[in-house]
Short mmCIF file of C-alpha atoms in Angstrom, two decimals:
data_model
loop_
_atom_site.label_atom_id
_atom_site.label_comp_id
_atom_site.label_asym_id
_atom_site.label_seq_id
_atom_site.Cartn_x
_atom_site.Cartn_y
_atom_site.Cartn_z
CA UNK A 16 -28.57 -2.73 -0.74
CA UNK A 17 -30.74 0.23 -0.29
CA UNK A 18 -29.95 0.51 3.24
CA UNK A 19 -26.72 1.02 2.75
CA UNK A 20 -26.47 4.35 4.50
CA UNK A 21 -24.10 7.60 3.13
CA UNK A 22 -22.18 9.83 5.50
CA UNK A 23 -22.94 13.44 5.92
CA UNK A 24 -20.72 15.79 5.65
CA UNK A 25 -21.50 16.61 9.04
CA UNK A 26 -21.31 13.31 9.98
CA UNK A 27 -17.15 13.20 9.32
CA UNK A 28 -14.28 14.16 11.73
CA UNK A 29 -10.67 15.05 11.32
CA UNK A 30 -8.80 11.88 12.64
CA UNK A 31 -12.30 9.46 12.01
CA UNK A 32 -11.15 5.77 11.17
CA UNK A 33 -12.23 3.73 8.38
CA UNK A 34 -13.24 0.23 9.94
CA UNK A 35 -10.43 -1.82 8.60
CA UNK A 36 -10.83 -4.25 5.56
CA UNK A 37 -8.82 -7.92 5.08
CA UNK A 38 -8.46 -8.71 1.77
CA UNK A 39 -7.26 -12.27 1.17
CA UNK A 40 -4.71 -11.76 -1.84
CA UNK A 41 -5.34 -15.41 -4.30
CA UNK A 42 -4.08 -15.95 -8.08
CA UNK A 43 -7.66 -15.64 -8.66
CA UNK A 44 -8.03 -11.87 -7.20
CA UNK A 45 -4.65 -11.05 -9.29
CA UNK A 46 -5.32 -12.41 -12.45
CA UNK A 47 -9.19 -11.82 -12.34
CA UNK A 48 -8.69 -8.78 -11.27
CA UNK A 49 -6.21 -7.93 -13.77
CA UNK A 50 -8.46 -9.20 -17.15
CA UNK A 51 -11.51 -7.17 -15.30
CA UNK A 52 -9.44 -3.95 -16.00
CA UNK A 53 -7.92 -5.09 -19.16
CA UNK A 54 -4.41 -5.70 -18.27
CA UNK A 55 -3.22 -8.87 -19.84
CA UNK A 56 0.43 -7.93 -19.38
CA UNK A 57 2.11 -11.64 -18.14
CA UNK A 58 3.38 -10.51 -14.69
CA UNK A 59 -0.12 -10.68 -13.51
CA UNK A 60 -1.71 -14.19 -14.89
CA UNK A 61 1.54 -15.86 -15.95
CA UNK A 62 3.92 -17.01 -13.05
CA UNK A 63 6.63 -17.77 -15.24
CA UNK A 64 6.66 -14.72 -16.88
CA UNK A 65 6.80 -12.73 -13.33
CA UNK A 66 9.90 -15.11 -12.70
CA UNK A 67 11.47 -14.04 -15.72
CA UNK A 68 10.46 -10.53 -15.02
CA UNK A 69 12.40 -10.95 -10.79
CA UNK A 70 9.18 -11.28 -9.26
CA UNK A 71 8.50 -14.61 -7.61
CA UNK A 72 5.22 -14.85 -8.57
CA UNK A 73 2.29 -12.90 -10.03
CA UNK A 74 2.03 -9.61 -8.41
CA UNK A 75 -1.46 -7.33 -8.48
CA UNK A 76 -1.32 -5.19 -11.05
CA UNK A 77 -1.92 -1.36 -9.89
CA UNK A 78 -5.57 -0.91 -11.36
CA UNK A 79 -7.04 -3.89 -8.99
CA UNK A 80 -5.03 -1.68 -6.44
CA UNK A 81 -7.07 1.10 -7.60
CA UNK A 82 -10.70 -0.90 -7.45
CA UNK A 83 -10.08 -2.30 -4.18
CA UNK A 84 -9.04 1.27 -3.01
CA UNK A 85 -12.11 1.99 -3.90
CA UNK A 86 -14.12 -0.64 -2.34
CA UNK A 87 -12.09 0.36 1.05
CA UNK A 88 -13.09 4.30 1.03
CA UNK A 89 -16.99 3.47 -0.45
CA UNK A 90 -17.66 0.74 2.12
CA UNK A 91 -16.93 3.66 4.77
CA UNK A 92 -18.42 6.50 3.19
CA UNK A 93 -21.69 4.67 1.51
CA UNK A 94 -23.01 4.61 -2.11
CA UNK A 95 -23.40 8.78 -2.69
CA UNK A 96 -19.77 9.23 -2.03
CA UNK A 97 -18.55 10.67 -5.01
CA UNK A 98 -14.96 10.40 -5.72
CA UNK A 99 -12.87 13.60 -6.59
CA UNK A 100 -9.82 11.99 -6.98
CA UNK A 101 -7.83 8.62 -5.92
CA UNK A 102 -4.01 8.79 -5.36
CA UNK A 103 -2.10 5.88 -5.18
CA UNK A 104 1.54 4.80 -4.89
CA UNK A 105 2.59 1.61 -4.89
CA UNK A 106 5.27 -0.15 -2.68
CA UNK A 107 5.69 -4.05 -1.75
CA UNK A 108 3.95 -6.23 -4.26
CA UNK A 109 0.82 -8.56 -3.33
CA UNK A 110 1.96 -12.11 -4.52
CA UNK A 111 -0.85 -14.90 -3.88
CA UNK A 112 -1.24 -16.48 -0.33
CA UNK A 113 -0.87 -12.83 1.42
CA UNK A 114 -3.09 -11.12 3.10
CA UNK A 115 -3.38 -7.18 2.76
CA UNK A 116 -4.86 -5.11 5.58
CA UNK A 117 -6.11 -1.49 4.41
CA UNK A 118 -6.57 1.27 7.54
CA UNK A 119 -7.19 4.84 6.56
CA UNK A 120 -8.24 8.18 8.20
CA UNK A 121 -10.04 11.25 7.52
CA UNK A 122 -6.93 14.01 7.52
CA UNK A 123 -8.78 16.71 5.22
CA UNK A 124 -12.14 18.62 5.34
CA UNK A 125 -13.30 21.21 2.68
CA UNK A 126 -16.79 22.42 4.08
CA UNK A 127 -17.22 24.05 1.31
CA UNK A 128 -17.30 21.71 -1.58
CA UNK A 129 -17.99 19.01 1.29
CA UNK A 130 -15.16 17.12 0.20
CA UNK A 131 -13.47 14.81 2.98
CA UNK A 132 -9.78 13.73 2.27
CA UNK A 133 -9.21 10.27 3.22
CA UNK A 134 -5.17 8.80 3.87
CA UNK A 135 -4.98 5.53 3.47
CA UNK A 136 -2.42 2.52 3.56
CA UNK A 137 -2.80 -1.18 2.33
CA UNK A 138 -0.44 -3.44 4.37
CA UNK A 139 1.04 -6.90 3.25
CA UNK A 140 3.20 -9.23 5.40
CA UNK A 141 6.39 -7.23 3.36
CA UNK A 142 5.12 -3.66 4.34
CA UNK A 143 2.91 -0.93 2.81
CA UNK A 144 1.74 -2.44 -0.84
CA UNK A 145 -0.11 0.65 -1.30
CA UNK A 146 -0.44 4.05 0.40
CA UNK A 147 -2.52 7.17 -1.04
CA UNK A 148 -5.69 9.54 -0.86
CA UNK A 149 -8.95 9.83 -1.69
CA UNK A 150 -10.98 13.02 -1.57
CA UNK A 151 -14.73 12.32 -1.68
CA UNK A 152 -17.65 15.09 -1.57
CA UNK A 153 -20.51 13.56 0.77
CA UNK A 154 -24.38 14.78 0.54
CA UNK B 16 26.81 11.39 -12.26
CA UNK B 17 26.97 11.93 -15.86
CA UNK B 18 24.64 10.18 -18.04
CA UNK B 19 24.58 7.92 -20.45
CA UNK B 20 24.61 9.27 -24.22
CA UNK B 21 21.82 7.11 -25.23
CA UNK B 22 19.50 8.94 -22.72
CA UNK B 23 19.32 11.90 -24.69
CA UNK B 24 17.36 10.29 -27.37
CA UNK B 25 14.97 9.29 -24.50
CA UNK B 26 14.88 13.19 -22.74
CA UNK B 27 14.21 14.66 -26.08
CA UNK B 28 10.79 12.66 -25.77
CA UNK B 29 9.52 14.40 -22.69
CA UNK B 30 6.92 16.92 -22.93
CA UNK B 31 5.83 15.14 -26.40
CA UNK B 32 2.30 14.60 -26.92
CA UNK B 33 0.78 11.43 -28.34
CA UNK B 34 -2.58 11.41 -30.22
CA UNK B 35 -5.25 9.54 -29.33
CA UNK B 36 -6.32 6.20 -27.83
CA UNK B 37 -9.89 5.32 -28.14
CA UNK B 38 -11.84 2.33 -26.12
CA UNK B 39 -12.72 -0.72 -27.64
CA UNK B 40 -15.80 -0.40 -26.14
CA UNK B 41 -18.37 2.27 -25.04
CA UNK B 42 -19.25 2.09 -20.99
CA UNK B 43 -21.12 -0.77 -20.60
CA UNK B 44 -23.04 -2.75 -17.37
CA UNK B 45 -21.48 -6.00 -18.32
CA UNK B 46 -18.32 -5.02 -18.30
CA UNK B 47 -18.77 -2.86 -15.00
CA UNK B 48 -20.53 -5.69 -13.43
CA UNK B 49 -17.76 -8.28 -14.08
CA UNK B 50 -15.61 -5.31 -12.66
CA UNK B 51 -17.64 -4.99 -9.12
CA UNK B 52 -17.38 -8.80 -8.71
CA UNK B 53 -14.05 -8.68 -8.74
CA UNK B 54 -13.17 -6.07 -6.81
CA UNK B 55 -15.87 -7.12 -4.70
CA UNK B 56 -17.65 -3.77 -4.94
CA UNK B 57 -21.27 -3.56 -3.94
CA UNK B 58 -22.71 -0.16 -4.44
CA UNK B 59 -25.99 -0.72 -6.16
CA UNK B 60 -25.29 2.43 -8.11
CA UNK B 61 -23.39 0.41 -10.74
CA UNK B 62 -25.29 -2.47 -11.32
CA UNK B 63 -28.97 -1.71 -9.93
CA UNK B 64 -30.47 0.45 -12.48
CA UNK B 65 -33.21 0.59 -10.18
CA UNK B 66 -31.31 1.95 -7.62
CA UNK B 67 -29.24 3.98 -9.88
CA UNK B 68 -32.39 5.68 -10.86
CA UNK B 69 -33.15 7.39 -8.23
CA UNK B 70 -29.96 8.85 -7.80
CA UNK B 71 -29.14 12.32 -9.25
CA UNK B 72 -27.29 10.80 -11.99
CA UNK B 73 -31.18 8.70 -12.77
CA UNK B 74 -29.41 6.29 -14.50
CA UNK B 75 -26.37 3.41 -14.10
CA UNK B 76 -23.17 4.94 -13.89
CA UNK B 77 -19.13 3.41 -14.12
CA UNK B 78 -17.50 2.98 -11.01
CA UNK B 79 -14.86 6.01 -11.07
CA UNK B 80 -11.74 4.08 -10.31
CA UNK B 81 -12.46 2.29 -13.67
CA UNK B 82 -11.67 4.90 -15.76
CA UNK B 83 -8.16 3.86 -17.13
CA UNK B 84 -9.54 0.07 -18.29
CA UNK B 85 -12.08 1.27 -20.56
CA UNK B 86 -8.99 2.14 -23.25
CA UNK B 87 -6.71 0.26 -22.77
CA UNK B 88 -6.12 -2.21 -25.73
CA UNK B 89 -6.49 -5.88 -24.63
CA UNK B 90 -5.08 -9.03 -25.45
CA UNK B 91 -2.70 -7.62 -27.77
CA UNK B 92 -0.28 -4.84 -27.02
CA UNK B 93 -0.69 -1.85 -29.05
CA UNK B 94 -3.59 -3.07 -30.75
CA UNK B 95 -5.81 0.24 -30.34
CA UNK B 96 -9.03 0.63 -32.18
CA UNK B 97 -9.87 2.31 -35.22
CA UNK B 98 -9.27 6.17 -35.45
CA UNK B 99 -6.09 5.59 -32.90
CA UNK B 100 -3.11 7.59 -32.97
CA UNK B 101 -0.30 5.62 -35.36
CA UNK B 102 2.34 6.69 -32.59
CA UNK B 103 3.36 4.37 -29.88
CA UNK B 104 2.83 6.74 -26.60
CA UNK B 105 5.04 3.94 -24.79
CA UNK B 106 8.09 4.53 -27.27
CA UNK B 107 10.10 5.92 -24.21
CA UNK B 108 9.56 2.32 -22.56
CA UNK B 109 11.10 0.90 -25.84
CA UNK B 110 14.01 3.10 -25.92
CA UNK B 111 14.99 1.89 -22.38
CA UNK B 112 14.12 -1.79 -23.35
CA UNK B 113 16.35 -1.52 -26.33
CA UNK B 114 19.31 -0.53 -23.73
CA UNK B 115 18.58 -3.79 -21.16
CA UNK B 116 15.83 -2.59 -18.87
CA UNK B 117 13.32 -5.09 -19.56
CA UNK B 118 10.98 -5.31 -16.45
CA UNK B 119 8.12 -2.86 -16.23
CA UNK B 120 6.07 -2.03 -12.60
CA UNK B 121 3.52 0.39 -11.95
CA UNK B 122 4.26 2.41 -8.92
CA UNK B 123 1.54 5.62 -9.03
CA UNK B 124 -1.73 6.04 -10.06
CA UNK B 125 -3.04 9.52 -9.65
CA UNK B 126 -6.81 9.86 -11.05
CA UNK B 127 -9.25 12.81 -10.64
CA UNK B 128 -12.67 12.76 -11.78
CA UNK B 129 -14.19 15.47 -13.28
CA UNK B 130 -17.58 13.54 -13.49
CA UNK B 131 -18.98 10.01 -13.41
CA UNK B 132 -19.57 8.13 -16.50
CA UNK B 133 -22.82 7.30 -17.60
CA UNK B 134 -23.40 3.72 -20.09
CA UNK B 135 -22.45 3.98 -23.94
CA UNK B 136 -19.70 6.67 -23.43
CA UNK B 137 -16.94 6.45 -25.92
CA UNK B 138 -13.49 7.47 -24.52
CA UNK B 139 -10.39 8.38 -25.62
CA UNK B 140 -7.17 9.94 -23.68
CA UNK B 141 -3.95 11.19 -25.11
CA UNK B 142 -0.51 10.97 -23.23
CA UNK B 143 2.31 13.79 -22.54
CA UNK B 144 5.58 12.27 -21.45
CA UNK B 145 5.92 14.62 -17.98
CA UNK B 146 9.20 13.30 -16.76
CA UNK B 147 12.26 10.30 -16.81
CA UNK B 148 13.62 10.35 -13.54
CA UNK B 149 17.71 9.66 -13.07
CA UNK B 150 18.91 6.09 -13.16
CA UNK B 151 17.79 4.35 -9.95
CA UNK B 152 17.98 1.56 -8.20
CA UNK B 153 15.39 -0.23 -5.84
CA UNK B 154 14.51 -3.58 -4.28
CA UNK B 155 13.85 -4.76 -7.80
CA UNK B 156 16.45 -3.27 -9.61
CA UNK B 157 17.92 -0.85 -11.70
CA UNK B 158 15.85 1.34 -14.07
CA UNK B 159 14.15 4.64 -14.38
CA UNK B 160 11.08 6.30 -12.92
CA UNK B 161 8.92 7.38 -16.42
CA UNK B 162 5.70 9.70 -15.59
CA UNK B 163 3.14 10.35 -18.09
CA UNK B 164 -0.10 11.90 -18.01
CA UNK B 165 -3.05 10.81 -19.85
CA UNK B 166 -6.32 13.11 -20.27
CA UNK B 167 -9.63 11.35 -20.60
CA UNK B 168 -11.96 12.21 -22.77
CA UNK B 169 -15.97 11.50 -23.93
CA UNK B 170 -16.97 12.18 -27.18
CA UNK B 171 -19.43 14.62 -27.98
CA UNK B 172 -20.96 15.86 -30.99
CA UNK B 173 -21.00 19.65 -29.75
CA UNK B 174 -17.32 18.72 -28.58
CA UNK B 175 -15.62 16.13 -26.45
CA UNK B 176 -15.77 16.80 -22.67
CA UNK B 177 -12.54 15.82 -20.23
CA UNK B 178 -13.63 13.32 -17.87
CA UNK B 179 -10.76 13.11 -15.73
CA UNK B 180 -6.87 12.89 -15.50
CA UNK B 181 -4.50 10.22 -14.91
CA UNK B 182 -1.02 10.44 -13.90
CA UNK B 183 1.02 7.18 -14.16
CA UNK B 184 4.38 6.64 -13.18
CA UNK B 185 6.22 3.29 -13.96
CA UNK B 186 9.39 1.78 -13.25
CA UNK B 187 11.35 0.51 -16.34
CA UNK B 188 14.54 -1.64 -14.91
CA UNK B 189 16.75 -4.15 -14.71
CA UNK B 190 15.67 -7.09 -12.56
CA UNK B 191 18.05 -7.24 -9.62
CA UNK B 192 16.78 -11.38 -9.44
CA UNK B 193 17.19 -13.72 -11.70
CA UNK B 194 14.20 -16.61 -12.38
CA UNK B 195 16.66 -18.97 -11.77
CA UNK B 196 17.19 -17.56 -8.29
CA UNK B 197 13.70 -18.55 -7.47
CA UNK B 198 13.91 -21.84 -9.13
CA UNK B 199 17.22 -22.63 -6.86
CA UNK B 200 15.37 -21.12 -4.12
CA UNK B 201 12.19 -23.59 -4.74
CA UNK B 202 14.37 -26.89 -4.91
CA UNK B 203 16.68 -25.95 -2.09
CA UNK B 204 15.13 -24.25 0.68
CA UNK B 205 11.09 -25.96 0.69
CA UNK B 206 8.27 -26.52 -1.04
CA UNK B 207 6.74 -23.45 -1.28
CA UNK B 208 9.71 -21.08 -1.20
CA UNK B 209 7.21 -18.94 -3.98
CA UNK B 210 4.85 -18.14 -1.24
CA UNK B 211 5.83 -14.89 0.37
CA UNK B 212 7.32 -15.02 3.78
CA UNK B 213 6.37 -12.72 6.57
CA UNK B 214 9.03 -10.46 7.94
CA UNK B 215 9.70 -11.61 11.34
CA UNK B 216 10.39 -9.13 14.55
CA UNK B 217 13.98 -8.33 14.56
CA UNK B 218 15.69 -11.39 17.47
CA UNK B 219 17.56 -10.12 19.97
CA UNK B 220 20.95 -10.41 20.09
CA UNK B 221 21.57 -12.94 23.59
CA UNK B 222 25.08 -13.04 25.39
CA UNK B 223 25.86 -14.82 28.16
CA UNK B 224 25.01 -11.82 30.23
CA UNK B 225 21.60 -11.26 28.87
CA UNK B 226 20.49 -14.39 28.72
CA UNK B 227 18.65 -15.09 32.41
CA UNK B 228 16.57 -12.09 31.01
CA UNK B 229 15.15 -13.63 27.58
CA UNK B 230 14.76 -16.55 29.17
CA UNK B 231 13.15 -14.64 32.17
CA UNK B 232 10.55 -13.51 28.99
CA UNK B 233 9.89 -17.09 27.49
CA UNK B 234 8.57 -17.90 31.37
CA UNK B 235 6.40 -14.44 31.02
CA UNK B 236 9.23 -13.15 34.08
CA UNK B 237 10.24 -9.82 34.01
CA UNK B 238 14.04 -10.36 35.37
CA UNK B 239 16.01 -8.01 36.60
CA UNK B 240 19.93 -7.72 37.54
CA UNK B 241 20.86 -7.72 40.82
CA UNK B 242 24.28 -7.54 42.61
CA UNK B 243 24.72 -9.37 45.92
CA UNK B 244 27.55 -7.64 47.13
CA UNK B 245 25.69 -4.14 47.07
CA UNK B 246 21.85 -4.97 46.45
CA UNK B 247 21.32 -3.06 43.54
CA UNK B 248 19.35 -3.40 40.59
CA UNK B 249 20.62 -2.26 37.06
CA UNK B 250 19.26 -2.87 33.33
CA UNK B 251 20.05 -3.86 30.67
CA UNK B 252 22.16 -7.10 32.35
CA UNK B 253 26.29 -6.05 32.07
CA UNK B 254 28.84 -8.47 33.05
CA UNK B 255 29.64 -6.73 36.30
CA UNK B 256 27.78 -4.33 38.92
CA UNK B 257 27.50 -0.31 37.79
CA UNK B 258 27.32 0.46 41.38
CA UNK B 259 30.39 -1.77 43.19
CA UNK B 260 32.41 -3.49 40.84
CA UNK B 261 31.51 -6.52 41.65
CA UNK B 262 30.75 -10.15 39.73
CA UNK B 263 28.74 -11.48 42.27
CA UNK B 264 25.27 -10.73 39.84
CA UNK B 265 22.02 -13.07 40.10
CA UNK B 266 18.38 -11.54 39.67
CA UNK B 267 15.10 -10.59 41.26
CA UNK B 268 11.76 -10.80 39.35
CA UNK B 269 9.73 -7.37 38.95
CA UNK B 270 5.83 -7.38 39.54
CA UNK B 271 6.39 -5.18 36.13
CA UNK B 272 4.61 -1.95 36.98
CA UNK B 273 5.97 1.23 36.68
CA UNK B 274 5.28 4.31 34.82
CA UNK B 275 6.25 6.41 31.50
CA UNK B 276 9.45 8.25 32.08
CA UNK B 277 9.73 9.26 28.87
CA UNK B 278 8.45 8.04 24.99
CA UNK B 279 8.45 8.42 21.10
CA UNK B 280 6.58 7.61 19.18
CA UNK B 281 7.51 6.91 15.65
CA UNK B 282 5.62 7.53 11.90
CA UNK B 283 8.18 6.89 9.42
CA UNK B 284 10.07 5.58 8.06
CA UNK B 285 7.75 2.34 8.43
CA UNK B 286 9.45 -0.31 8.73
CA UNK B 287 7.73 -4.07 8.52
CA UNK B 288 6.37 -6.08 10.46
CA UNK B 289 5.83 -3.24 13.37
CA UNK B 290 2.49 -1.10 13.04
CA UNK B 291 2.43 2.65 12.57
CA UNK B 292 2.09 5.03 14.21
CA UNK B 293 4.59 2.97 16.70
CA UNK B 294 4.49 3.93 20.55
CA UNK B 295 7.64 3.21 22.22
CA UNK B 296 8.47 3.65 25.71
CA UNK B 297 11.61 4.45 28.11
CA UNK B 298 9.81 3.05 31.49
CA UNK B 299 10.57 3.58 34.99
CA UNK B 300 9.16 0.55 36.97
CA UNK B 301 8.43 0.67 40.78
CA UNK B 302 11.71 -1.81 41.16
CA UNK B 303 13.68 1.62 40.20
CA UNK B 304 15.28 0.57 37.08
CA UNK B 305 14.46 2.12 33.67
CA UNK B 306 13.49 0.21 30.32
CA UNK B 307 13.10 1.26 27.13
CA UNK B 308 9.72 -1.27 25.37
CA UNK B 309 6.77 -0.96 23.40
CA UNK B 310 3.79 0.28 24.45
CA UNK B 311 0.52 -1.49 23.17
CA UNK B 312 -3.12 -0.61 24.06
CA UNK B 313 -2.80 2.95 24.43
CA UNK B 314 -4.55 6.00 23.14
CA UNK B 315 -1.08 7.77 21.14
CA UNK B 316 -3.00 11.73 21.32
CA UNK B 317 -3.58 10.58 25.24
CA UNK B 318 0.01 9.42 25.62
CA UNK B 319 1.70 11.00 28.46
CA UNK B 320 4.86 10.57 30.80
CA UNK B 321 4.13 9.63 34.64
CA UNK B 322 1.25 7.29 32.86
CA UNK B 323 1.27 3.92 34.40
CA UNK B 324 1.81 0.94 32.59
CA UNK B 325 1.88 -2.67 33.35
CA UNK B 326 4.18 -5.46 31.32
CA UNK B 327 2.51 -7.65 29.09
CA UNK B 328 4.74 -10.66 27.59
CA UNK B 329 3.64 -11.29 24.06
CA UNK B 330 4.90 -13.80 21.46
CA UNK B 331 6.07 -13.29 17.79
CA UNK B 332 6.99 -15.69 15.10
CA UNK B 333 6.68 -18.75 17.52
CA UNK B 334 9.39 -18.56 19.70
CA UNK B 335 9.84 -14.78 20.61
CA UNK B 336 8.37 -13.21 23.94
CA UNK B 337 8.88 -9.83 24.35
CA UNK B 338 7.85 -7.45 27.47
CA UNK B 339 5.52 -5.18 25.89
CA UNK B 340 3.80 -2.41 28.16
CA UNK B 341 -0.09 -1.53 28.46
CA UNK B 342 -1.52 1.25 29.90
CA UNK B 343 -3.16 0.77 32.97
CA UNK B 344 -6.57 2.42 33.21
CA UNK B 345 -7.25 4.26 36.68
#
């Protein structure tokens, strides 16, 4: 884990590419993921109750959206990113037996607060289920 | 439009300010830890306190996109800790419950950090009701856009300290589907009808006159129309000859090089199941005729016209083959 190495600042390009990351969306990522960020509303462990509610099955709530947002920019940047701020908008839900594909690219630099602004989009077989930014300051 | 009387009740609430909500629980590594393994996070600065000592925070800190979790209240709605505001800061969500908009989705979530949180923090945030959009209606139905923003804070004997800011916008509505559509949908159409499905590629529409072309594509042919009265080529395939008039049409296959005449290439609006930024290109092949495809494999900030490309047949959804064009290096 150590190894894991953190960009410079210097290290970071307009246009760079985060390597892509496949997340394989499963009832356990949704409703795990929704009881790890204390969201027990029904939509997200109850498949009845996302029926009732139009869905046609239990949908990822938007804080796992959030974490795995996360996970997307700090597998790129390495473990002394710090996060400024994450923006994220939501668009077609992730039901179970998807498969969401996030790309994203650096499209801000602040030399001097060392801040890099990363855009980013999270892609289901429906479309964008997520697009947003990060900003992150690097060493 | 004009609105609906009720609504004033729910503008009135905007710019309100709710008291506070604390956490159940300080910041703690177990709950961070179950966190990580779910998002399938691995930065050793949340869960190796070796690690995490030698980093300029020197001790274990919360993962940053965490922040909301840590208040909210649990298994039971509206259950907030001791010292909690006696207000419901969701009341607007009530009001347009009460008049049949029963469905609730998050659709943005806009944190900023002011600092990372270290282990046995105790949080609170309060919420300001920032705006209730028009009535609206979307893929999932009818409702209204409600934004709020919630300051977090960490309390401190010589006076709490913000932590960060959340703005959260939900969408209150009216479900445009009913559960019994899906149930129908389940027992009629196949077993899994609950499993998404894939948005195909858009099928071309096939007339009698087009057809010796898609079929042309299925046998990885580029085909193009040719009169035998005057010897000319034209695409797209019409019923009779641009150049003479006549009916007298068969085809001749095209080695399917040629170069850019012209292209686009489109960001938005995206559209699934095509990727974006999309390349598309109006090519001139060698044969003389001019066809509008997409362009794969090329570099779009190198894209340029009089590049040559070369067709490459590729197959969607099973039983599509499209002539797709790739740039042809050197």
């Amino acid at each position: 884990m150590t190894l894991m190495k953190t960009k410079q600042f210097e290290d970071v390009c307009m246009g760079d590419q985060l390597p892509a990351l496949e997340i394989p969306i499963t009832v356990a990522l949704i409703a795990g993921g929704a009881v790890a960020t204390r969201d027990y509303f029904p939509g997200h462990h109850d498949k009845d109750a996302a029926q009732e509610l139009g869905s046609p099955h239990i949908f990822m709530n938007i804080l796992t959206t959030s974490g795995l947002v996360q996970r997307f920019v700090e597998q790129w940047c390495g473990p002394e990113g710090r996060f400024a701020d994450l923006r994220i908008r939501l668009g077609a839900p992730n039901y179970p037996g998807d498969t969401m594909m996030f790309q994203g690219e650096v499209t801000a630099l602040d030399a001097s607060s060392r801040t890099a602004e990363v855009t980013l989009k999270g892609k289901n077989s429906m479309g964008n289920h997520v697009t947003g930014t990060v900003a992150v300051t690097l060493p | 439009m004009s609105e609906y009387d009720w609504l004033s009740e729910v503008r009135a609430l905007v710019g309100r300010e709710y008291g506070r909500v604390y956490a159940w629980d300080e910041v703690n590594p177990m709950m961070v830890r179950q966190w990580c393994e779910v998002m399938g996070i691995e930065n050793p600065l949340y869960t190796d306190p070796e690690y995490a000592k030698q980093s300029e925070f020197g001790e274990l800190v919360a993962p940053p996109a965490m922040l909301q979790p840590w208040c909210l209240e649990g298994l039971h709605m509206n259950n907030y800790p001791p010292g909690s505001t006696d207000e419901n800061p969701y009341e607007v969500l009530g009001l347009l419950e009460q008049q049949g908009y029963p469905s609730v989705v998050a659709v943005n979530s806009e944190l900023n950090f002011e600092r990372y949180l270290r282990m046995g923090e105790k949080l609170y945030y309060t919420t300001i009701i920032k705006e209730v959009s028009e009535e609206k209606t979307t893929a999932l139905g009818t409702g209204f856009f409600v934004t709020q923003i919630m300051p977090f804070y960490s309390v401190k004997e010589a006076g709490d300290e913000k932590v960060g800011e959340l703005l959260f916008r939900v969408f209150k509505f009216r479900p445009a589907h009913s559960k019994a559509s899906f149930e129908n949908k389940s027992a009629a159409e196949k077993p899994d009808a609950t499993k998404t499905d894939a948005i195909p590629r858009p099928y071309p529409g096939i007339s009698d006159d087009t057809r010796f072309f898609w079929d042309g594509c299925a046998k990885h042919e580029l085909r193009i129309q040719h009169c035998k009265s005057c010897d000319a080529l034209q695409h797209p395939p019409a019923p009779v000859c641009s150049h003479c008039q006549s009916f007298d049409l068969d085809y001749k296959v095209s080695a399917g090089t040629g170069e850019i005449y012209s292209f686009v290439v489109m960001h938005y609006p995206e559209v699934p199941p095509f990727d974006y930024p999309n390349p598309i290109g109006l090519i001139e092949l060698d044969d003389g005729v001019r066809m509008i495809a997409g362009l794969v494999g090329v570099n779009i900030s190198e894209l340029e016209i009089g590049q040559r490309v070369e067709v490459e047949f590729t197959s969607f959804d099973d039983d599509l083959v499209l002539p797709l064009f790739r740039s042809k290096s050197g």
